[in-house]
Coordinates of C-alpha atoms in Angstrom, one line a residue:
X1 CA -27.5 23.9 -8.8
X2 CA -29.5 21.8 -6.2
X3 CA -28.9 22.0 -2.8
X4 CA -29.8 17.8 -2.5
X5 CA -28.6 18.4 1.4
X6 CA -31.0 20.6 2.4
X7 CA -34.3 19.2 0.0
X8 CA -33.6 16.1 1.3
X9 CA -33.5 17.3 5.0
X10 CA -36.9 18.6 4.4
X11 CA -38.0 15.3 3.3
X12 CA -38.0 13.2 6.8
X13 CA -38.8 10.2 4.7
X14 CA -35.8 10.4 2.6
X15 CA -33.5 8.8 5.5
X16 CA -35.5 5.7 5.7
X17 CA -36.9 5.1 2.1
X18 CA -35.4 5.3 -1.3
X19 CA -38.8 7.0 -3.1
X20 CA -39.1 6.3 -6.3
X21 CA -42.7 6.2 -6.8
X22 CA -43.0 10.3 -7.5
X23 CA -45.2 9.0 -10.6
X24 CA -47.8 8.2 -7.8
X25 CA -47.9 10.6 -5.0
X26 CA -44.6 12.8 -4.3
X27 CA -43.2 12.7 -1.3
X28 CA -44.3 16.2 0.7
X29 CA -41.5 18.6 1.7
X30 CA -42.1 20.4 5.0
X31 CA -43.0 23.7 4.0
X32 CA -46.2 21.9 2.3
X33 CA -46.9 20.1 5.8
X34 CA -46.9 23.1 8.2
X35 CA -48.6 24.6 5.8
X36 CA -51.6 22.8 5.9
X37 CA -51.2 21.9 9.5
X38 CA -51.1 25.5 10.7
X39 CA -54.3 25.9 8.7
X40 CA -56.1 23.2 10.4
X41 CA -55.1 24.4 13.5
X42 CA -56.5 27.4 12.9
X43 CA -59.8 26.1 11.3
X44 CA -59.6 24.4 15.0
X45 CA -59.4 27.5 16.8
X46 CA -61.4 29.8 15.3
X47 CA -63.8 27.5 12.9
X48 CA -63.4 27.0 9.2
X49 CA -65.2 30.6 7.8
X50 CA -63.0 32.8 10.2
X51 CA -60.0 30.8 9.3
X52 CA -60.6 31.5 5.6
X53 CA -61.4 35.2 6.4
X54 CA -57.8 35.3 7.9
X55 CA -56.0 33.9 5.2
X56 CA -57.8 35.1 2.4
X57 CA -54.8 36.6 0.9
X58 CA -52.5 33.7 1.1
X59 CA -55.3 31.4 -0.2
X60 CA -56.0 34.2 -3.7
X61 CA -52.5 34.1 -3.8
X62 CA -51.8 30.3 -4.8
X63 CA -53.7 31.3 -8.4
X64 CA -50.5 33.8 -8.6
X65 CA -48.2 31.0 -8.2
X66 CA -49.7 28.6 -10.0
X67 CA -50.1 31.5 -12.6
X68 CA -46.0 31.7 -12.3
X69 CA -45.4 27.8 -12.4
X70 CA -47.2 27.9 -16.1
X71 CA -46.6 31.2 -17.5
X72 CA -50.0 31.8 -17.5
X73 CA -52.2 34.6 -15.2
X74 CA -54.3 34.2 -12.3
X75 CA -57.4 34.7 -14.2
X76 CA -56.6 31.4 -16.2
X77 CA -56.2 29.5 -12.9
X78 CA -59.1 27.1 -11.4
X79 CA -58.7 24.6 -8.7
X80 CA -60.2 21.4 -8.5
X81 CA -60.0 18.2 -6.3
X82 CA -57.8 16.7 -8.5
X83 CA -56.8 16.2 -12.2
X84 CA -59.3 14.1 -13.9
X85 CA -62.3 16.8 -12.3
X86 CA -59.9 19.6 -13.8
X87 CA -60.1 17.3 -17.5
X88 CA -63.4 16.9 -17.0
X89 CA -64.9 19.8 -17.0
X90 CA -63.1 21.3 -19.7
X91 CA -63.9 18.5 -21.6
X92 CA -67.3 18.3 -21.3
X93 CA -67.6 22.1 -21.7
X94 CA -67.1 21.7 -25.6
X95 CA -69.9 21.1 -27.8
X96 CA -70.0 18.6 -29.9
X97 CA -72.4 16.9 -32.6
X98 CA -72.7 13.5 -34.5
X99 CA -69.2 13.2 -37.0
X100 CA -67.7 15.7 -35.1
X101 CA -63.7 14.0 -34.6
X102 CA -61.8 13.9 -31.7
X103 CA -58.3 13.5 -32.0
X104 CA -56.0 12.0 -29.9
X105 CA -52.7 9.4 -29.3
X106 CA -52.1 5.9 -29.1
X107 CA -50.5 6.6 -25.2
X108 CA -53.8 8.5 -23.9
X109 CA -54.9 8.2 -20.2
X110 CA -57.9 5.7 -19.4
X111 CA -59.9 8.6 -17.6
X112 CA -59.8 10.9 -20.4
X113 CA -60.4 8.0 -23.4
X114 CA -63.5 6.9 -21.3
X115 CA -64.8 10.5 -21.3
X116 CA -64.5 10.5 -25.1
X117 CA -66.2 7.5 -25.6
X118 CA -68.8 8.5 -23.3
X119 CA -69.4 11.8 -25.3
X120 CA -69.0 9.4 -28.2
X121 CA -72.1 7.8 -27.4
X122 CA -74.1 10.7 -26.5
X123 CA -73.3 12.8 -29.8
X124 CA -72.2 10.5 -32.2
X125 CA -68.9 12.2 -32.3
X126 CA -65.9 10.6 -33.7
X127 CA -62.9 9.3 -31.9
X128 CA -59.9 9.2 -34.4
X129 CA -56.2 7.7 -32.8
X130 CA -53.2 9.7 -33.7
X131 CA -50.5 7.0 -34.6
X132 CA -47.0 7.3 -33.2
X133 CA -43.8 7.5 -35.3
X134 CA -40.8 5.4 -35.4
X135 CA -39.8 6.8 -31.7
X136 CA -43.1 6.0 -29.9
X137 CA -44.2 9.8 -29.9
X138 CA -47.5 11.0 -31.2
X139 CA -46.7 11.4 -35.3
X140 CA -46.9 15.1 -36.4
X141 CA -47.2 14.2 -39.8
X142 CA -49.9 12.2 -38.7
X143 CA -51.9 14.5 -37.1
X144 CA -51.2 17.1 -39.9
X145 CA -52.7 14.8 -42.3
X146 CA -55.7 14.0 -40.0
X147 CA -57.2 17.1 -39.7
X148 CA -59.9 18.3 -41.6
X149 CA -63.3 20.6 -41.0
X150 CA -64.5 18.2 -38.7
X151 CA -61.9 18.1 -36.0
X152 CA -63.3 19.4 -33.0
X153 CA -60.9 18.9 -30.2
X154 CA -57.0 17.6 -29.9
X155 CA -56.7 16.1 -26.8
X156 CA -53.4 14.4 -25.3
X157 CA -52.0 13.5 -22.6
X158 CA -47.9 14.7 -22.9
X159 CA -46.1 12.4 -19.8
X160 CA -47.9 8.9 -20.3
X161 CA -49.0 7.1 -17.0
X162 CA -47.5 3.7 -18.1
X163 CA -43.5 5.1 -19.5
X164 CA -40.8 8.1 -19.8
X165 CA -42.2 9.3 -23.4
X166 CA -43.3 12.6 -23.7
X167 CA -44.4 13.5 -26.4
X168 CA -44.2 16.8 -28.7
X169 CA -47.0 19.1 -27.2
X170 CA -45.7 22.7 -28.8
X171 CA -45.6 21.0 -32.0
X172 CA -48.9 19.7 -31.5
X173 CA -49.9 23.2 -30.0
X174 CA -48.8 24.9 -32.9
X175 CA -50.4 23.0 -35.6
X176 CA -54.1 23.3 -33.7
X177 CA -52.8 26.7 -33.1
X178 CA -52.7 27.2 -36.5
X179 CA -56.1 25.6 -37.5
X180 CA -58.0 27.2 -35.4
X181 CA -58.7 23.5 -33.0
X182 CA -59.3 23.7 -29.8
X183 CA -56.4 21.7 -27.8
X184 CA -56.2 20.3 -24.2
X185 CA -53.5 19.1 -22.6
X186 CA -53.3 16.6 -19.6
X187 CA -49.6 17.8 -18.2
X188 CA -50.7 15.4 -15.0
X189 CA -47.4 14.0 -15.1
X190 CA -45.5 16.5 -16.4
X191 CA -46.2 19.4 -13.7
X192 CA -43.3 19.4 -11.6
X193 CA -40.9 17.4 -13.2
X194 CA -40.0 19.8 -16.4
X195 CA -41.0 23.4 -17.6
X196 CA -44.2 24.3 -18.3
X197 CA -44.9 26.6 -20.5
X198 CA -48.5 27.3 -21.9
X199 CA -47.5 30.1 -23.8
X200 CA -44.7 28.0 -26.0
X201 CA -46.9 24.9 -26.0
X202 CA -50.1 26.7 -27.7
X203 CA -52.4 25.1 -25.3
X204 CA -55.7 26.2 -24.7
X205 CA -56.8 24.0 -21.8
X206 CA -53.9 21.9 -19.5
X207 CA -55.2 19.9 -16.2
X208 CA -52.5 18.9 -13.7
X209 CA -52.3 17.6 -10.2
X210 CA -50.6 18.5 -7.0
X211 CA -49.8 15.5 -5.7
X212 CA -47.5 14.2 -8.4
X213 CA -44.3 15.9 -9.3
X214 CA -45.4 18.9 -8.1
X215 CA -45.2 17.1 -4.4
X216 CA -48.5 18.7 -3.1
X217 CA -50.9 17.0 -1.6
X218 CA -53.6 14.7 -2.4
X219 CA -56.9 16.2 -3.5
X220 CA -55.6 18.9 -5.4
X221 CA -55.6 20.0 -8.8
X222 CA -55.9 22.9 -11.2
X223 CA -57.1 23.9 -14.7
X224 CA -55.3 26.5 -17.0
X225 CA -58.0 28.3 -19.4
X226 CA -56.9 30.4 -22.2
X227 CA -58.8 33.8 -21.4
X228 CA -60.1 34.3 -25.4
X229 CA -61.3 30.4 -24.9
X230 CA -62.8 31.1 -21.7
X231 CA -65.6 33.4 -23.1
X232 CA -66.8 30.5 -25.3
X233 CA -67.3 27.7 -22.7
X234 CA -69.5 27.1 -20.7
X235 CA -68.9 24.8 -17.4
X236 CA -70.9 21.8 -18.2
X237 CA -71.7 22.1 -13.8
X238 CA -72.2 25.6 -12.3
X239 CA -73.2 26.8 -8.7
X240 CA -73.4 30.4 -7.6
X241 CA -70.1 31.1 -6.9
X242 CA -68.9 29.8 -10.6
X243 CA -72.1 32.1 -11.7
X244 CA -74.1 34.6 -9.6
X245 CA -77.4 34.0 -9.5
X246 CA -78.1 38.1 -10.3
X247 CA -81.7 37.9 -10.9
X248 CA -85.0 35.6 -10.8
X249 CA -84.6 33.9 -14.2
X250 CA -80.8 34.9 -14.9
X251 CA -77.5 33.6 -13.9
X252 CA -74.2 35.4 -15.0
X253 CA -70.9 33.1 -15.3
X254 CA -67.8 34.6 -14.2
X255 CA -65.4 36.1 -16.3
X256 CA -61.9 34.4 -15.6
X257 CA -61.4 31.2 -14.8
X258 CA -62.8 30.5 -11.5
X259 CA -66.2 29.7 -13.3
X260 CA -65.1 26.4 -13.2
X261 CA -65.1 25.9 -9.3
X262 CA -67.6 25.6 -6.4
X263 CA -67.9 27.6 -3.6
X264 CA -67.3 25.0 -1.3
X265 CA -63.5 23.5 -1.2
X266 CA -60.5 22.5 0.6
X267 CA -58.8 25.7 1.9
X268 CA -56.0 23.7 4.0
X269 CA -55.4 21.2 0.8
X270 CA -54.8 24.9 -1.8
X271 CA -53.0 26.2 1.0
X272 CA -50.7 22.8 0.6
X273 CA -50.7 23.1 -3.2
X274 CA -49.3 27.1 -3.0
X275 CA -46.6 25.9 -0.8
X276 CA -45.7 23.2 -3.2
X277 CA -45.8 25.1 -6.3
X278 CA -43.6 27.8 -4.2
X279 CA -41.3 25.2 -3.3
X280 CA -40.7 24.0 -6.5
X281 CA -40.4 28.1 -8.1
X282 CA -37.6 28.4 -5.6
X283 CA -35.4 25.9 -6.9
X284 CA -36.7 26.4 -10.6
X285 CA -38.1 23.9 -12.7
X286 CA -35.1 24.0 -15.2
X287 CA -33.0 22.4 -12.7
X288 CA -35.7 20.0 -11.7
X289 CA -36.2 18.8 -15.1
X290 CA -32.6 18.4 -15.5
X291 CA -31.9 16.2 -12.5
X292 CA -34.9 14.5 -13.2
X293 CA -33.7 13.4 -16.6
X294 CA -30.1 12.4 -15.3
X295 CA -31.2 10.5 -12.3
X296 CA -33.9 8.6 -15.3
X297 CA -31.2 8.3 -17.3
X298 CA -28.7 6.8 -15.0
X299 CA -31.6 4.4 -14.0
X300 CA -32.0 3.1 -17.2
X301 CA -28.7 2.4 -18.0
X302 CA -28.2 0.5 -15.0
X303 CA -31.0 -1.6 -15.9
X304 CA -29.9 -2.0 -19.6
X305 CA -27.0 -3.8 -18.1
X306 CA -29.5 -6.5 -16.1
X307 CA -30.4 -9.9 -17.9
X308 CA -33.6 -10.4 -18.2
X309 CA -35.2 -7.0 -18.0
X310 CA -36.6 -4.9 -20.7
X311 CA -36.9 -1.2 -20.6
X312 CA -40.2 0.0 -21.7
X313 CA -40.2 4.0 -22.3
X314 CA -40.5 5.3 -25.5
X315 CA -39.6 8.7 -27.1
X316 CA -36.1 10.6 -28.2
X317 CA -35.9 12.1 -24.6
X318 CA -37.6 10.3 -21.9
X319 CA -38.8 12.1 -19.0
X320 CA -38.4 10.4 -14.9
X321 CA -41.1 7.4 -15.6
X322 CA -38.9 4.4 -15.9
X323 CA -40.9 1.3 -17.2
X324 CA -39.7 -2.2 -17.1
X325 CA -40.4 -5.7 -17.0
X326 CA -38.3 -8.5 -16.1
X327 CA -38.3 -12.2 -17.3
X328 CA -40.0 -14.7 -14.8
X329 CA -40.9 -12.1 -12.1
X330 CA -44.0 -10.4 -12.3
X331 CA -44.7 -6.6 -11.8
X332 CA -46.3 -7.0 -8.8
X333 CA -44.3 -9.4 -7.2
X334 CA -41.3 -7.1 -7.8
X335 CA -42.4 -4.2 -6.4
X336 CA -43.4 -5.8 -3.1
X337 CA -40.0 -7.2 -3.3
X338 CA -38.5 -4.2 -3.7
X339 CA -40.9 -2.6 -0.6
X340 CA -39.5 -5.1 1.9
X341 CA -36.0 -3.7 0.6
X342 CA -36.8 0.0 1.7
X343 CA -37.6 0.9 -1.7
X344 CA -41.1 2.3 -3.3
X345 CA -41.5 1.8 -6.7
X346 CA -44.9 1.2 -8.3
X347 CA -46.4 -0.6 -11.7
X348 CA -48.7 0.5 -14.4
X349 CA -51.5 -2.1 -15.5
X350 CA -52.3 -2.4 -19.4
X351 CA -56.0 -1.2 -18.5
X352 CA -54.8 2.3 -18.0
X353 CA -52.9 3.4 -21.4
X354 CA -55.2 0.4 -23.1
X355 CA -54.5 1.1 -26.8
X356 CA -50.5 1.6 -26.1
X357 CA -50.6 -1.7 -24.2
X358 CA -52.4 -3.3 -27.2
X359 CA -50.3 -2.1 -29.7
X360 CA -47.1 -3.0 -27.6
X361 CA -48.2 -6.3 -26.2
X362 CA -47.4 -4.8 -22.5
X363 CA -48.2 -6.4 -20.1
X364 CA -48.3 -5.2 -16.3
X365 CA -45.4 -3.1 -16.2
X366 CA -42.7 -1.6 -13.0
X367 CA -42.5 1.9 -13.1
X368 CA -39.8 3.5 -11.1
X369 CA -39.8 7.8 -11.1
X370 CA -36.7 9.6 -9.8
X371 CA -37.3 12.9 -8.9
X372 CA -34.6 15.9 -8.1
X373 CA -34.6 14.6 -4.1
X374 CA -33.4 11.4 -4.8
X375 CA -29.9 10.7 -4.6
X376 CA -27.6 8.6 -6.9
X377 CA -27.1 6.0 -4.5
X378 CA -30.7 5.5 -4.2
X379 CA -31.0 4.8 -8.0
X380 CA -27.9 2.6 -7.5
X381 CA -29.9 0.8 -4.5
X382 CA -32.7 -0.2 -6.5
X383 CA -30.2 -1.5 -9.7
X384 CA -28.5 -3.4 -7.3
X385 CA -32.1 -5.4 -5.8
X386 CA -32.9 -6.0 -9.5
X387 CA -29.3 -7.2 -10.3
X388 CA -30.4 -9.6 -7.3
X389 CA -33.0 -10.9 -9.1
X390 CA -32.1 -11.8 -12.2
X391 CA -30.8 -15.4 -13.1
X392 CA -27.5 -16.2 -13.0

């Protein structure tokens, strides 16, 4: 279903590195490459303005892809410099007032639970934890029982930085949906590696980044907006291309979602992220997220087998973040180790998914992420250097 030959053949790095650090930055086919390359060149040529002039409809039409990639349209589509920006300011575009609840799960990102506390602060809103169930996943029941008149916002993050869960987002989506609560969606680490699908999910706001999964590059990221939510927010930072300045005392936001941008941005970086998203549209995310899952899978069993190490990930089905630790090495220590091997593999610190950690007593963890490119050898590879670690 995936030609493995030919993605890997335009992945140069793929003959000389097992990359397993996809959870970090992806490695960059070379459609995504030339594409920015060829831009720059031109920007070189002809200076930055004339350059956009000339490519104006390749650069509208990466909202169209993106659009694609979530089932969404190009109305709903902003870009950003990255995720967090893209959280932010749909985050702080909500109004909020003192005892109005925010709800969210144990497994939420640092960037996004500072935000809430910050807004906590300056409102006197509430921040109220979703607990998980007996899997690790954000409890339904839970929430279901949680929410009342005052619940403002449901907020998650679906693909954990610091592990494989992934927890329920249409089941979430639905029961906000249902009430009538606003719900945002970090999908940072889940754009790219599985289908996304805004319209099944029930979100109405979902920030991702490009340089992730996806395999874009650096510096990019997007925001989906619901168009019946985008009327009622208001971007908490505006210039005059998110709202025309159309008369002395009057400004007028625009009406989709590019209300959310500047005027200024990086044309060669969007330019990178549409070939990306293309990229990944061509060989279709359902057989991405399906050789995601096996390679995980195959990972974790191999490492199941090694004395000493603990797999991490929670959830029924756990996406291509592998967590581990290993008795008497620490994270750290084991990833360099595994660098001077050929192999990239990364860790999460406690700091970052703070209240999982807590509950879990992590501490800093390995976190390996497989994505369709890799090989089984290379998953083999890195077993095999762990298996080399452990006592005997």
């Amino acid at each position: 279903m995936i030609d493995i030959e030919r993605i890997r053949a335009d992945t140069p790095a793929a003959s000389r590195l097992a990359y397993l650090h996809n959870a970090g930055a992806a490695l960059m086919p070379t459609a995504v490459v030339t594409a920015m390359k060829q831009h720059i060149d031109l920007e070189s040529e002809i200076g930055g303005y004339a350059a956009a002039d000339r490519e104006s409809e390749r650069l509208d039409a990466v909202y169209g892809s993106v659009a694609r990639l979530l089932n969404a349209s190009p109305e709903e589509i902003a870009f950003m410099e990255n995720a967090t920006v893209a959280w932010q300011m749909a985050f702080y575009a909500l109004p909020f007032r003192a005892g109005d609840r925010i709800l969210t799960a144990e497994a939420e990102y640092a960037a996004n639970y500072v935000a809430f506390l910050q807004v906590a602060k300056r409102t006197g809103a509430v921040i109220d934890v979703v607990p998980s169930d007996a899997t690790g996943e954000l409890d339904i029941k839970a929430l279901e029982r949680m929410i009342d008149d005052r619940v403002k916002l449901i907020a998650i993050t679906w693909v954990p930085t610091n592990g494989g869960l992934v927890n329920p987002a249409a089941a979430i989506g639905r029961i906000a949906r249902a009430r009538g609560i606003p719900y945002l969606l970090d999908a940072c680490q889940a754009v790219g590696q599985m289908q996304v699908d805004v319209e099944a999910i029930g979100c109405d706001m979902l920030s991702a980044t490009g340089r992730k999964f996806l395999r874009g590059p650096r510096g990019t990221g997007f925001l989906y907006v619901r168009k019946p939510v985008l009327q009622q927010l208001e971007p908490p930072m505006i210039d005059h291309f998110a709202a025309p300045w159309v008369s002395r005392e009057h400004y007028q936001l625009r009406d989709d979602a590019r209300r959310f941008e500047t005027w200024e941005n990086n044309y060669t970086a969007r330019l990178g992220l549409g070939a990306a998203v293309d990229y990944a549209l061509a060989i279709g995310l359902g057989p991405i997220e399906q050789r995601c899952r096996l390679l995980a899978g195959r990972l974790r069993n191999g490492l199941g087998a090694i004395s000493g190490i603990t797999v991490r990930d929670l959830g029924d089905a756990p996406g291509a973040i592998v967590s581990f630790t290993m008795e008497g090495h620490e994270a750290d220590a084991i990833v360099r180790s595994a660098a001077a091997a050929g192999i990239t593999i990364g860790a999460s610190h406690p700091s970052s998914t703070r209240i999982d950690a807590e509950v879990r007593a992590l501490p800093v963890v390995v976190r390996a992420s497989p994505h369709y490119y890799n090989t089984e050898a290379e998953i083999d590879r890195l077993i095999a250097h762990l298996a080399g670690l452990a006592p005997r």
